Amino acid sequence: MGKHWEGELFGWSAEYTPEHRKKPTDSKMQFTPADFWIGESGIWFYSLMWEHGKNQEPVEFLDDRGIIAAQQDVL
């Protein structure tokens, strides 16, 4: 829908920011890409960023160090 959204999803904070044609400050990018994120940094965090444009596959990032570390402590 291309609209900003902020809220809770599956019990985690989440946000979607649509693409903007404005160039980001101090960046070589020619537009501000859309992005979506969910989670809590340091515990579990997942994001998608459409760095190559809205019609291309997004770049994914997963930070699950907090979950992996907690599982290793249990083992």
GROMACS .gro file of C-alpha atoms in nm:
model
   75
    1MET     CA    1   0.000   0.000   0.000
    2GLY     CA    2   0.304   0.226   0.028
    3LYS     CA    3   0.202   0.379   0.362
    4HIS     CA    4   0.405   0.411   0.679
    5TRP     CA    5   0.303   0.165   0.951
    6GLU     CA    6   0.422   0.124   1.307
    7GLY     CA    7   0.290  -0.116   1.566
    8GLU     CA    8   0.321  -0.464   1.710
    9LEU     CA    9   0.338  -0.790   1.516
   10PHE     CA   10   0.356  -1.134   1.678
   11GLY     CA   11   0.429  -0.962   2.011
   12TRP     CA   12   0.727  -0.763   1.876
   13SER     CA   13   0.763  -0.397   1.782
   14ALA     CA   14   0.763  -0.354   1.404
   15GLU     CA   15   0.769  -0.076   1.145
   16TYR     CA   16   0.738  -0.031   0.769
   17THR     CA   17   0.861   0.285   0.596
   18PRO     CA   18   0.780   0.326   0.226
   19GLU     CA   19   1.028   0.429  -0.041
   20HIS     CA   20   1.096   0.801  -0.085
   21ARG     CA   21   1.237   0.963  -0.396
   22LYS     CA   22   1.446   1.196  -0.176
   23LYS     CA   23   1.816   1.107  -0.162
   24PRO     CA   24   1.931   1.014   0.193
   25THR     CA   25   2.172   1.256   0.362
   26ASP     CA   26   2.539   1.156   0.329
   27SER     CA   27   2.459   0.861   0.102
   28LYS     CA   28   2.543   0.757  -0.253
   29MET     CA   29   2.191   0.617  -0.294
   30GLN     CA   30   1.963   0.811  -0.529
   31PHE     CA   31   1.648   0.740  -0.322
   32THR     CA   32   1.552   0.633   0.029
   33PRO     CA   33   1.455   0.264   0.007
   34ALA     CA   34   1.149   0.112   0.169
   35ASP     CA   35   1.225  -0.090   0.479
   36PHE     CA   36   1.054  -0.319   0.725
   37TRP     CA   37   1.186  -0.436   1.059
   38ILE     CA   38   1.060  -0.642   1.350
   39GLY     CA   39   1.212  -0.737   1.684
   40GLU     CA   40   1.442  -0.597   1.949
   41SER     CA   41   1.806  -0.528   1.871
   42GLY     CA   42   2.031  -0.749   2.083
   43ILE     CA   43   1.762  -1.014   2.132
   44TRP     CA   44   1.613  -1.089   1.792
   45PHE     CA   45   1.585  -0.853   1.496
   46TYR     CA   46   1.486  -0.905   1.131
   47SER     CA   47   1.473  -0.648   0.854
   48LEU     CA   48   1.405  -0.614   0.484
   49MET     CA   49   1.534  -0.320   0.280
   50TRP     CA   50   1.449  -0.264  -0.084
   51GLU     CA   51   1.792  -0.117  -0.166
   52HIS     CA   52   1.759  -0.190  -0.538
   53GLY     CA   53   1.408  -0.047  -0.575
   54LYS     CA   54   1.056  -0.155  -0.496
   55ASN     CA   55   1.036  -0.392  -0.794
   56GLN     CA   56   1.347  -0.589  -0.690
   57GLU     CA   57   1.403  -0.846  -0.415
   58PRO     CA   58   1.473  -0.689  -0.073
   59VAL     CA   59   1.799  -0.734   0.115
   60GLU     CA   60   1.741  -0.939   0.432
   61PHE     CA   61   1.917  -0.902   0.767
   62LEU     CA   62   1.874  -1.127   1.070
   63ASP     CA   63   2.033  -1.071   1.410
   64ASP     CA   64   1.955  -1.373   1.626
   65ARG     CA   65   2.265  -1.364   1.847
   66GLY     CA   66   2.051  -1.319   2.158
   67ILE     CA   67   1.854  -1.634   2.083
   68ILE     CA   68   2.157  -1.841   1.980
   69ALA     CA   69   2.353  -1.734   2.290
   70ALA     CA   70   2.059  -1.818   2.517
   71GLN     CA   71   2.025  -2.166   2.361
   72GLN     CA   72   2.397  -2.236   2.399
   73ASP     CA   73   2.380  -2.140   2.767
   74VAL     CA   74   2.104  -2.398   2.820
   75LEU     CA   75   2.300  -2.676   2.647
   0.00000   0.00000   0.00000
